[in-house]
XYZ file of C-alpha atoms in Angstrom:
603
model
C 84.574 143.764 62.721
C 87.582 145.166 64.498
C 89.641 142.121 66.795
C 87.100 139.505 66.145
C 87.359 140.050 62.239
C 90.927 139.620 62.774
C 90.579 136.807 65.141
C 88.497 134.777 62.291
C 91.385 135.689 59.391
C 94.304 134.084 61.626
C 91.579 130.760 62.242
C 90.817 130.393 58.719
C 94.286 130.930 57.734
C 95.438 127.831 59.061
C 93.294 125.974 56.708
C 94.426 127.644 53.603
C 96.853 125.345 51.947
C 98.439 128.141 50.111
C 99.827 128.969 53.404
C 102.097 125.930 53.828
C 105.373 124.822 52.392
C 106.893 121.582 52.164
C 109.943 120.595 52.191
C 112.088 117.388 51.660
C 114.348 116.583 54.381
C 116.147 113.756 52.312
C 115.250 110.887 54.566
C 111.941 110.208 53.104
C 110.405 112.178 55.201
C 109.178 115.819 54.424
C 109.075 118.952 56.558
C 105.816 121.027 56.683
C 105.921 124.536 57.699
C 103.359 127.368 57.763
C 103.575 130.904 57.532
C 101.523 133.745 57.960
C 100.054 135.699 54.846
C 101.863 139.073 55.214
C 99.376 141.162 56.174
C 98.559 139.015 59.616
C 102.035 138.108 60.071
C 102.449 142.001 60.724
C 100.014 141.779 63.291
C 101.592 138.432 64.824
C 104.822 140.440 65.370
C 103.553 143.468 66.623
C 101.590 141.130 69.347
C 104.776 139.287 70.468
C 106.388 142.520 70.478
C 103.486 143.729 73.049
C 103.596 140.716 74.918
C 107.115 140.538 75.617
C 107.122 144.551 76.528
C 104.151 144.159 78.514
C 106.218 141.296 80.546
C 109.204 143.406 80.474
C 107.494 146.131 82.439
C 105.445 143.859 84.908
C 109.048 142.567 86.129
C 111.386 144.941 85.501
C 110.875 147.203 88.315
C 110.714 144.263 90.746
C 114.638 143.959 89.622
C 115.569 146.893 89.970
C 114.673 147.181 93.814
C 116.688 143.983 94.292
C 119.499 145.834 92.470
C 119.070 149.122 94.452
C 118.434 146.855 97.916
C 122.500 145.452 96.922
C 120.306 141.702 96.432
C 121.856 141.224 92.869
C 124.214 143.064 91.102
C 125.035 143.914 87.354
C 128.040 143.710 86.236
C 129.743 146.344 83.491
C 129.139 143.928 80.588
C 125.713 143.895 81.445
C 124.747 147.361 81.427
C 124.712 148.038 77.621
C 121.852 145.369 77.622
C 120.127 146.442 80.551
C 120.076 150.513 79.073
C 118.763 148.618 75.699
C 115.960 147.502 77.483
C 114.953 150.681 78.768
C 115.355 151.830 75.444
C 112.657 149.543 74.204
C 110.578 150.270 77.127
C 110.763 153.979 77.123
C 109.880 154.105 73.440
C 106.644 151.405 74.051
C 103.670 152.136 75.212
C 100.184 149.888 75.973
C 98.022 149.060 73.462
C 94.830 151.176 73.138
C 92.132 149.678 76.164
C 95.392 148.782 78.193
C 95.929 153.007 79.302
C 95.102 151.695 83.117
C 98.392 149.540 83.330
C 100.478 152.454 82.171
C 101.879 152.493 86.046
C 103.450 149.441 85.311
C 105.735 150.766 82.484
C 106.645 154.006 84.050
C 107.340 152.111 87.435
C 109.811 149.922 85.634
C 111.694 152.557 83.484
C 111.854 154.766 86.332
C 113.490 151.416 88.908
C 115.645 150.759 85.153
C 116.893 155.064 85.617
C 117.398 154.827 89.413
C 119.501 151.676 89.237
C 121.581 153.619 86.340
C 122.085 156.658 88.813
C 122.301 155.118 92.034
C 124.227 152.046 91.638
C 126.460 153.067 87.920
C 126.315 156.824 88.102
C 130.779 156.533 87.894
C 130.341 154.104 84.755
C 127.987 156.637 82.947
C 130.206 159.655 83.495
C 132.279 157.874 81.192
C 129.768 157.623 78.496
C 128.138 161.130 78.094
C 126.026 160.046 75.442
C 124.307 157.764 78.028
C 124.743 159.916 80.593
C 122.517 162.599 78.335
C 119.755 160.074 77.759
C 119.308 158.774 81.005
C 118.742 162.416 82.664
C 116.721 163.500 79.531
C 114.428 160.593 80.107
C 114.409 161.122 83.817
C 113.528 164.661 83.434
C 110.242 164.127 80.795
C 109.538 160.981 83.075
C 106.333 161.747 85.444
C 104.944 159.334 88.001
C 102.225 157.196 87.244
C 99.934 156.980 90.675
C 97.539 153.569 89.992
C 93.470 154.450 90.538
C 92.293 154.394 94.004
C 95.670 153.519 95.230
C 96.127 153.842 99.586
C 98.515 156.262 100.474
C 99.587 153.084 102.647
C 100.404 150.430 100.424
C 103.643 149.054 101.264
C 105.581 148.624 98.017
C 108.536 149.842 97.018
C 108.258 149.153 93.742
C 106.518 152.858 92.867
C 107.260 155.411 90.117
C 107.274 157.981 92.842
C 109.940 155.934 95.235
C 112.257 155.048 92.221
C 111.941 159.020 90.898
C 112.677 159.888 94.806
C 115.407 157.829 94.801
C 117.255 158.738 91.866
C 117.120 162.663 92.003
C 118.329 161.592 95.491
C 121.489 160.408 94.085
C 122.022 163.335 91.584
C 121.730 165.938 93.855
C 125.098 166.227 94.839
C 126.449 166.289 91.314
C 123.303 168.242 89.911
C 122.259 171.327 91.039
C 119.980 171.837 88.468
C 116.365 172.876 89.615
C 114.405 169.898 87.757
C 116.659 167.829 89.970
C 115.855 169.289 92.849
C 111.872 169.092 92.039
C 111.784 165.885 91.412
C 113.667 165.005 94.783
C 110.824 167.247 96.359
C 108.110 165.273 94.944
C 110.047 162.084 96.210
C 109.368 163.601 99.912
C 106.260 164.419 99.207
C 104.768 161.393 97.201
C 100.869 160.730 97.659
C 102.343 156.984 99.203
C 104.271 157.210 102.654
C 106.045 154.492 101.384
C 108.279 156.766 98.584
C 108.761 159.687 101.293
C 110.633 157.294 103.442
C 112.482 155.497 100.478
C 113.411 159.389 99.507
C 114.974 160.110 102.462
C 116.756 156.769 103.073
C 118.405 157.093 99.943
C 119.293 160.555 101.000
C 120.833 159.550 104.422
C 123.108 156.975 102.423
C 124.632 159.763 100.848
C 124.125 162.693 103.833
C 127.836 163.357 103.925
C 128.072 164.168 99.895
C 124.721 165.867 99.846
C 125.609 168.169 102.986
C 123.182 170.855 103.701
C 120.906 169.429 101.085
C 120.145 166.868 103.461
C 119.059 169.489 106.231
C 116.806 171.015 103.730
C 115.240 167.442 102.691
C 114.398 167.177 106.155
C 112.512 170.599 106.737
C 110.499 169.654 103.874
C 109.754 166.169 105.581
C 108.832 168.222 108.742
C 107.039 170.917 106.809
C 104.934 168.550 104.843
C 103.354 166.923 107.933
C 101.707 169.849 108.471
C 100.510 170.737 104.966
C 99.024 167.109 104.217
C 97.461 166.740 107.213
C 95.690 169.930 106.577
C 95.145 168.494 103.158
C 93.412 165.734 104.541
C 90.879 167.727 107.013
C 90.231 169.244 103.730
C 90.278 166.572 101.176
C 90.177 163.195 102.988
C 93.048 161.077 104.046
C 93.080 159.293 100.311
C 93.508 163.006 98.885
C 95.234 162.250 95.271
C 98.419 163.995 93.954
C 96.431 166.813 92.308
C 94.492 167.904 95.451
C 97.909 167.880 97.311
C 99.674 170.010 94.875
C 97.820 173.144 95.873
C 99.089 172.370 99.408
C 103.210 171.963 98.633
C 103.608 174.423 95.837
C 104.586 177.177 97.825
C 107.084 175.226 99.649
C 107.888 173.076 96.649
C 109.106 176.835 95.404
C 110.718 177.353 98.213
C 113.110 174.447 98.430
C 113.606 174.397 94.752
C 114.763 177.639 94.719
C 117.072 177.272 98.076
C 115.757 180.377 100.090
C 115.606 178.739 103.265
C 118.497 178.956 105.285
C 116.988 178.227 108.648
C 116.719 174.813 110.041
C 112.583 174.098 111.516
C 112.003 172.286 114.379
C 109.091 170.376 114.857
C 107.071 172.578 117.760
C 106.836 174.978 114.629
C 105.296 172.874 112.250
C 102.879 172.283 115.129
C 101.846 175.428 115.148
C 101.882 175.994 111.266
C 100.007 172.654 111.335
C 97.584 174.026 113.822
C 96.820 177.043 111.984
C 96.284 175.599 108.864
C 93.568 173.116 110.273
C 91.823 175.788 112.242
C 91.972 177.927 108.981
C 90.358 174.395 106.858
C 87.907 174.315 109.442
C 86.756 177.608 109.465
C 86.296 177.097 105.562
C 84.430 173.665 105.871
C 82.225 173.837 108.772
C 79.262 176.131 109.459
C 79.238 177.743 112.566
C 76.900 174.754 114.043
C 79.207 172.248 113.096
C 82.396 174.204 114.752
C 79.423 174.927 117.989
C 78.874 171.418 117.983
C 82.294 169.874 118.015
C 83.179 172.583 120.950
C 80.505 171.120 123.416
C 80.861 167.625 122.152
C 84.452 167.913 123.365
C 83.586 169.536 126.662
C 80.546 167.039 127.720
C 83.177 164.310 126.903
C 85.542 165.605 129.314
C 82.854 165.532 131.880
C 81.723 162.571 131.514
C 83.211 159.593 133.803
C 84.700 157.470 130.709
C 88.292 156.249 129.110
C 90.849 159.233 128.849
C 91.692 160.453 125.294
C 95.079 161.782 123.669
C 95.367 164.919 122.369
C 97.014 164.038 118.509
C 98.865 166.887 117.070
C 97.546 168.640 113.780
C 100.387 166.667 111.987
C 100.374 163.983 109.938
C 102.537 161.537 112.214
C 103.042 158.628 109.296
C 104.894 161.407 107.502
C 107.427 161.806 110.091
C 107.352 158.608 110.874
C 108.277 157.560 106.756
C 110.372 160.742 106.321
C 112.492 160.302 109.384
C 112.306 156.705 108.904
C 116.499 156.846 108.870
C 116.520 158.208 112.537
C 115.890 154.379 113.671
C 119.884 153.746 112.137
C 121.277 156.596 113.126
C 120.560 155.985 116.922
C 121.267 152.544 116.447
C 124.348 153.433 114.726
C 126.435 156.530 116.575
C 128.965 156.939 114.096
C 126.303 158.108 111.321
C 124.967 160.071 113.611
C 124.559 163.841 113.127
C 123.728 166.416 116.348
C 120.606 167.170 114.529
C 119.502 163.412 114.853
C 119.358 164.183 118.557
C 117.283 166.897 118.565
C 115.020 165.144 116.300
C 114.487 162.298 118.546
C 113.935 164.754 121.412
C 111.734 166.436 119.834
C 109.802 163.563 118.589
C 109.486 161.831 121.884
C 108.290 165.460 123.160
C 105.372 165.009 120.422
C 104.118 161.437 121.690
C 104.535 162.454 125.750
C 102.460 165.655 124.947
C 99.892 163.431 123.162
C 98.910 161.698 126.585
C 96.227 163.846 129.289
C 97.584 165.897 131.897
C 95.765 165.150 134.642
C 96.596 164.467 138.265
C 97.201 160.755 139.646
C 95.008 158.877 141.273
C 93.146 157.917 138.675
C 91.215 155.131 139.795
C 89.797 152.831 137.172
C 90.006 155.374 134.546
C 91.660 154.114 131.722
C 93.482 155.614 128.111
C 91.103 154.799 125.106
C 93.125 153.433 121.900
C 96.077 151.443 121.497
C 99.753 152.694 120.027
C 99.983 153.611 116.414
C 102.721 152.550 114.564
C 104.067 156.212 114.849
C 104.312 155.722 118.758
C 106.066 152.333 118.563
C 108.336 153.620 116.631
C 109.579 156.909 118.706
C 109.319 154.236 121.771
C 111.510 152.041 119.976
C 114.293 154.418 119.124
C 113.734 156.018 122.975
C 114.487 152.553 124.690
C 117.335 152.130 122.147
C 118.924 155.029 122.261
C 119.362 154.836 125.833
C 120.403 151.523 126.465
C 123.258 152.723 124.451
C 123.738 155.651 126.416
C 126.334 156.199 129.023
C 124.665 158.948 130.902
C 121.546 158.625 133.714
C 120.609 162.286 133.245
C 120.247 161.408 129.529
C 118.009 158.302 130.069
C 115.876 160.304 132.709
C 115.044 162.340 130.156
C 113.568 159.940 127.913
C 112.191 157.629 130.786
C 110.639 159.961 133.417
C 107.960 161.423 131.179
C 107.400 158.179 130.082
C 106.562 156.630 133.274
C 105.125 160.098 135.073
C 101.704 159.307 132.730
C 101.332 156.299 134.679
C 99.706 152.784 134.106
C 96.656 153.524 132.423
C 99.183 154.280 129.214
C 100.175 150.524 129.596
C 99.721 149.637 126.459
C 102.640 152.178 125.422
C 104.413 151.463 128.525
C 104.597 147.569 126.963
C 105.918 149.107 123.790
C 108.779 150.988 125.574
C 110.089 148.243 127.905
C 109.177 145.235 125.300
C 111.999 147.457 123.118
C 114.220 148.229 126.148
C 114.799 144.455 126.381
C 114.008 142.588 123.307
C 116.468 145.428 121.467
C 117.542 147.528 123.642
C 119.694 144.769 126.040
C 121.612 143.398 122.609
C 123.516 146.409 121.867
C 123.837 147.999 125.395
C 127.071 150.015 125.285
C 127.855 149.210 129.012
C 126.100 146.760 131.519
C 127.097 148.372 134.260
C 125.655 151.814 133.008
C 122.252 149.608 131.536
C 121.388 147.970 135.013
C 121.767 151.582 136.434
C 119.410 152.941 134.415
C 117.025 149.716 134.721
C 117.323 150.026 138.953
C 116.362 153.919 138.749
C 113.453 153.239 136.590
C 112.371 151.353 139.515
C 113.275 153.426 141.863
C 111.331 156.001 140.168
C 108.260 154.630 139.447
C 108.272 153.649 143.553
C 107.658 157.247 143.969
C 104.623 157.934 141.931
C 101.077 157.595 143.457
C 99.700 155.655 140.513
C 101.838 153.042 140.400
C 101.541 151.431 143.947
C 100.285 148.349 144.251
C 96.960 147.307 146.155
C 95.650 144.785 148.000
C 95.601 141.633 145.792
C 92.384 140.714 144.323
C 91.640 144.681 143.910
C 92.228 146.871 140.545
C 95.722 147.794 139.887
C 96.043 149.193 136.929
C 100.308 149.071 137.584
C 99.408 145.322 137.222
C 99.210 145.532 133.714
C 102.826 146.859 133.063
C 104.921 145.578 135.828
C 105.833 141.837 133.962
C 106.991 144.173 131.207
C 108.954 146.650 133.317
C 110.770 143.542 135.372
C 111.653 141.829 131.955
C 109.224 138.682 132.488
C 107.006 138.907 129.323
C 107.032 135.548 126.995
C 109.052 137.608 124.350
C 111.031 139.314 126.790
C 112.254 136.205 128.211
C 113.436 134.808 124.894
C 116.428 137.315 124.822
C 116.789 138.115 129.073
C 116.530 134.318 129.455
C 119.421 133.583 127.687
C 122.861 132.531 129.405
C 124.740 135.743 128.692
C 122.868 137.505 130.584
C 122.633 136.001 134.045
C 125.389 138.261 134.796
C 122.923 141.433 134.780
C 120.095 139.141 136.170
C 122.459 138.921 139.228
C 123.074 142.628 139.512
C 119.431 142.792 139.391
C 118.766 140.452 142.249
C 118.352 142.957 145.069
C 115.261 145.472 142.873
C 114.337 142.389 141.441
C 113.440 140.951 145.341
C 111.935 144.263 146.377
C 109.711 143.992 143.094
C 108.676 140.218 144.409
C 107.961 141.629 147.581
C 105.447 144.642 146.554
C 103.991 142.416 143.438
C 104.074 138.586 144.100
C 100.704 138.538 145.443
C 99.136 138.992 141.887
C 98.849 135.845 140.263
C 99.353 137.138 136.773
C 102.364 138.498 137.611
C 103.384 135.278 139.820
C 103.237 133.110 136.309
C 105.684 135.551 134.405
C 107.966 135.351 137.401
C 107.746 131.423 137.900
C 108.516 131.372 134.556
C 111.714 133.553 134.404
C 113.325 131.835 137.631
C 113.451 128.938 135.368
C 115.265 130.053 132.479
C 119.216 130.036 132.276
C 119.772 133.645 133.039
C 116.899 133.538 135.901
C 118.463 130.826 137.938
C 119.965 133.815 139.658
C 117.269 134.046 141.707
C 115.555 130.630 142.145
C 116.743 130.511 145.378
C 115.250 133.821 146.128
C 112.253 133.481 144.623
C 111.667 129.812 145.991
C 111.584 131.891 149.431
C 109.491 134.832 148.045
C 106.906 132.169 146.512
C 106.524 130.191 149.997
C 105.022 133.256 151.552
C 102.435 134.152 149.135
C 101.501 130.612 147.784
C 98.737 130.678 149.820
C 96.893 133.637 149.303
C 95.953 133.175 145.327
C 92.692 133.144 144.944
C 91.105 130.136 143.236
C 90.438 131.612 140.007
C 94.090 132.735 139.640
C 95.124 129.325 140.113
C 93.151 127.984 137.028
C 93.478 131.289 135.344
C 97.421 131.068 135.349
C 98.451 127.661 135.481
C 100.169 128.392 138.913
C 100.296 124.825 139.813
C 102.538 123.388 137.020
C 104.562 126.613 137.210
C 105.208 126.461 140.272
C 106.073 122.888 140.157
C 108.272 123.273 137.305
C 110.202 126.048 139.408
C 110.767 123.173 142.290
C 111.653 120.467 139.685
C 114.341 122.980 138.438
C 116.219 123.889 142.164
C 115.552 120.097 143.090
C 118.180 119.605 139.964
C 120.049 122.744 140.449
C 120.329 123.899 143.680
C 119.582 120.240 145.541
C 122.672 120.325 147.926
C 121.962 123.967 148.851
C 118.315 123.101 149.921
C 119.655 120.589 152.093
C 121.700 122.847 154.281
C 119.928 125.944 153.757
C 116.717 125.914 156.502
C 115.570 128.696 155.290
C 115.032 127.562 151.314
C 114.395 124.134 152.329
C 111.324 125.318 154.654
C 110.545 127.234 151.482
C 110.638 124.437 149.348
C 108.727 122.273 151.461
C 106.166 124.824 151.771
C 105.229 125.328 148.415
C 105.293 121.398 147.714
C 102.883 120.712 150.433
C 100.721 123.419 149.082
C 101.229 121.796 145.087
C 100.323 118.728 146.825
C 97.429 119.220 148.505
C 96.302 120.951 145.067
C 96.938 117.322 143.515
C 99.566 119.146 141.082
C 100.671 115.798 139.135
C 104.271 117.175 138.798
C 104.501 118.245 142.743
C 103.171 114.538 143.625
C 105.726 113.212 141.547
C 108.460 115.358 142.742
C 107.455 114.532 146.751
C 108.989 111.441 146.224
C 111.949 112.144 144.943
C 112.456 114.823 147.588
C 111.120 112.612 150.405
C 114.696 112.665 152.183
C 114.668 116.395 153.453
């Protein structure tokens, strides 16, 4: 019965003469050709028809991202095809036991709509009719969210980001409130990945959308507040129906435009804060809530790994919402004065995450490692300064930073990894850049925690310092370069004092044997050929083995012997150096020293 009685009449069709014709083709040859009895050829058509719909909307919204991301382009003579399709696919729908791949078809009509408004919204203001059908369809169109789909998953080929995307685009033509709502539920999409596709759409078009924008962004801030509540409530994978009863009162609000009054983020805090406290008091019985209070106290107590204090926010949403904030500061003529405060405000958020305790902290160190949120605000911090022109204004960024000390190292990587590997490209003014780099050290030369010790003892300052100096494997591959030996000079004089306090600790000794070789660091070979010769001796054993010092160190000699020969020759005091550290390579049986003592043998 059913498909497999209909799978048996199209087998034993094919061996019913009846069902073929012949037909002479005049050479002596004939032409055989079969055909479907009507009834089954019905059902052959309406199968092709499914097949090719059902590839239509598997591929279709793929295409329309590459047409929204400017990777193709369709041309004016190709639009009344490309609105046919849609068409076809907005009349279609999957065959009965296919209802699960539904996602598919609205994810590709809605890509098909965006593409129509985003990238052709001119071309159909000329053609009403269109025009009509492609908000009608946009308006009756509701997201399709797959099953057990992560709020994390990184396409950007979702119902929810195309929807986002397009009201985006209307809004400054359409001030109707369907437009508006559907722009809201862009923001607020169960996937991160559609809130920040919202919003980037939005800041392309920030100047025609005007205070719009503003109010976009109060729902972004808003919103990480609400759905983190959600999720003390719900669970992190809470689906778009347990959300709803968590935005609809501010889903209201910004649909109906009665907020005036720009938020800032230390209010959502506190809305964020008393909407978990309220979620908790509803959840957990007063054991629970007695529980978690002394479990938080003995943990203070005890003698382990600092923690951070997170904010009751959901961070990934301001991390996807304000996802544009990463152009702007990269870009100052899109910038807007509110971008500023935003980034302020954000890097206030991470800084306040870290403990507040006194220095000195010994071997203590800061459980976890940076989220993606924190890379990201330390990414735009170091950025944003090396394009500033102002000290006060990178002393605000970089002071907090660096008052938390070295047992945040792993952040502290983060933040000078960016101020070199992106932050050096697009400094506005070297003069201004090394200013800033010299007071960091100058700074951090002040603080308790970041002194070093005798070598072979714990240093947790040991951890950062290759990173603050520039010296890090991917650090080098951008400060090593040629152009820049002009700031590695102006660097010379904190970059000796740095050799002097830190030198003694082999790890650091590798990243700075390393650098002198490059073609910006041959600044300060000759400097650090004398720095080397009076700490050569005092690594222990393991740190020779554990770094490679010998072939680094022999490299660094090779170099000056090519570079800086004639100057070792007449210089006493770098050729004493050199020696030095060549009898010590030596005597070590380095292969490369032994083979360079020969070719040095005349000094």
């Amino acid at each position: 019965t059913g498909k497999e009685k209909t799978n048996l009449e199209f087998f034993l069709a094919r061996f019913d003469p009846a069902n073929y014709s012949q037909k002479p083709t005049g050479d002596g040859l004939v032409e055989v050709t079969m055909s479907w009895p009507e009834h089954l050829q019905k059902i052959a058509d309406l199968s092709q028809q499914n097949t090719e719909m059902q590839m239509l909307a598997l591929q279709l919204a793929g295409r329309a991202r590459r047409l929204l991301n400017g990777q193709i382009a369709l041309t004016e003579e190709q639009l009344p095809d490309f609105i046919e399709r849609l068409r076809r696919l907005s009349e279609w729908r999957y065959p009965a036991g296919q209802e699960s791949d539904e996602h598919y078809r609205v994810s590709s009509l809605a890509g098909g709509l965006a593409v129509l408004t985003v990238k052709h919204l001119p071309w159909l203001k000329t053609n009403p009719k269109l025009k009509d059908w492609v908000l009608k369809t946009l308006r009756s169109l509701e997201p399709v969210v797959p099953e057990h789909q992560h709020p994390h998953v990184g396409t950007d080929t979702t119902s929810e980001s195309f929807l986002g995307e397009a009201a985006a685009a209307l809004l400054p033509d359409c001030k109707e409130e369907w437009v508006r709502a559907m722009a809201f539920e862009g923001v607020t999409a169960a996937t991160y990945r559609a809130t920040f596709d919202t919003m980037w759409r939005a800041f392309q078009m920030r100047s025609e959308l005007g205070d719009t924008f503003d109010e976009l962004v109060d729902v972004v801030l808003y919103w990480s507040a609400l759905r983190h509540a959600a999720a003390r409530e719900f669970g992190v994978h809470s689906d778009g129906s347990k959300l709803a009863k968590y935005k609809s009162a501010l889903r209201e609000r910004f649909v109906a435009q009665t907020s005036k009054k720009r938020v800032i983020v230390s209010r959502t805090e506190r809305v964020g804060r008393w909407l978990t406290e309220r979620v908790e008091r509803r959840t957990l019985t007063a054991g629970q809530r007695e529980w978690q209070i002394l479990s938080k106290a003995n943990r203070a107590k005890e003698r382990h790994d600092l923690s951070r204090e997170m904010p009751e926010l959901d961070i990934e949403v301001l991390r996807r919402g304000l996802g544009y904030l990463e152009a702007a500061v990269l870009e100052p003529s899109r910038q807007a004065p509110r971008d500023l405060e935003l980034l302020r405000e954000l890097f206030r958020v991470e800084v306040d995450t870290f403990p507040k305790e006194d220095t000195q902290q010994g071997w203590r160190g800061l459980s976890g490692t940076p989220w993606d949120f924190d890379r990201w605000v330390l990414q735009m911090a170091a950025s944003y300064i090396a394009l500033s022109t102002s000290l006060d204004e990178a002393r605000y960024f970089f002071e907090p930073l660096l008052d938390i000390g070295p047992i945040a190292h792993y952040w502290l990587e983060d933040f000078f990894r960016a101020w070199v590997i992106s932050g050096l490209p697009i400094a506005a003014d070297a003069k201004v850049y090394v200013a800033i780099w010299k007071e960091m050290f100058a700074y951090v030369e002040t603080l308790p925690d970041w002194q070093p010790r005798s070598p072979g003892s714990f240093c947790a300052a040991e951890y950062v310092m290759d990173y603050m100096a520039g010296l890090h494997e991917d650090q080098v591959k951008v400060y090593g370069s040629a152009e820049y030996r002009p700031i590695v000079s102006a660097m010379e004089g904190t970059m000796q004092q740095w050799a002097a306090r830190w030198l003694g600790y082999p790890s650091l000794a590798q990243w700075y044997a390393n650098f002198v070789t490059t073609e910006s660091g041959k600044a300060l070979l000759s400097q650090g050929i004398i720095q080397f010769a009076a700490t050569v001796n005092v690594y222990p054993e393991d740190g020779w083995s554990r770094y490679s010092l010998g072939t680094l160190l022999a490299k660094m000699l090779s170099v000056a012997w090519m570079e800086l020969r004639s100057e070792i020759a007449t210089r006493e005091k770098l050729r004493d150096a050199f020696l030095a550290i060549l009898t010590t390579l030596c005597a070590r049986l380095v292969p490369e020293a032994l083979n360079l003592r020969g070719k040095s043998s005349t000094l």
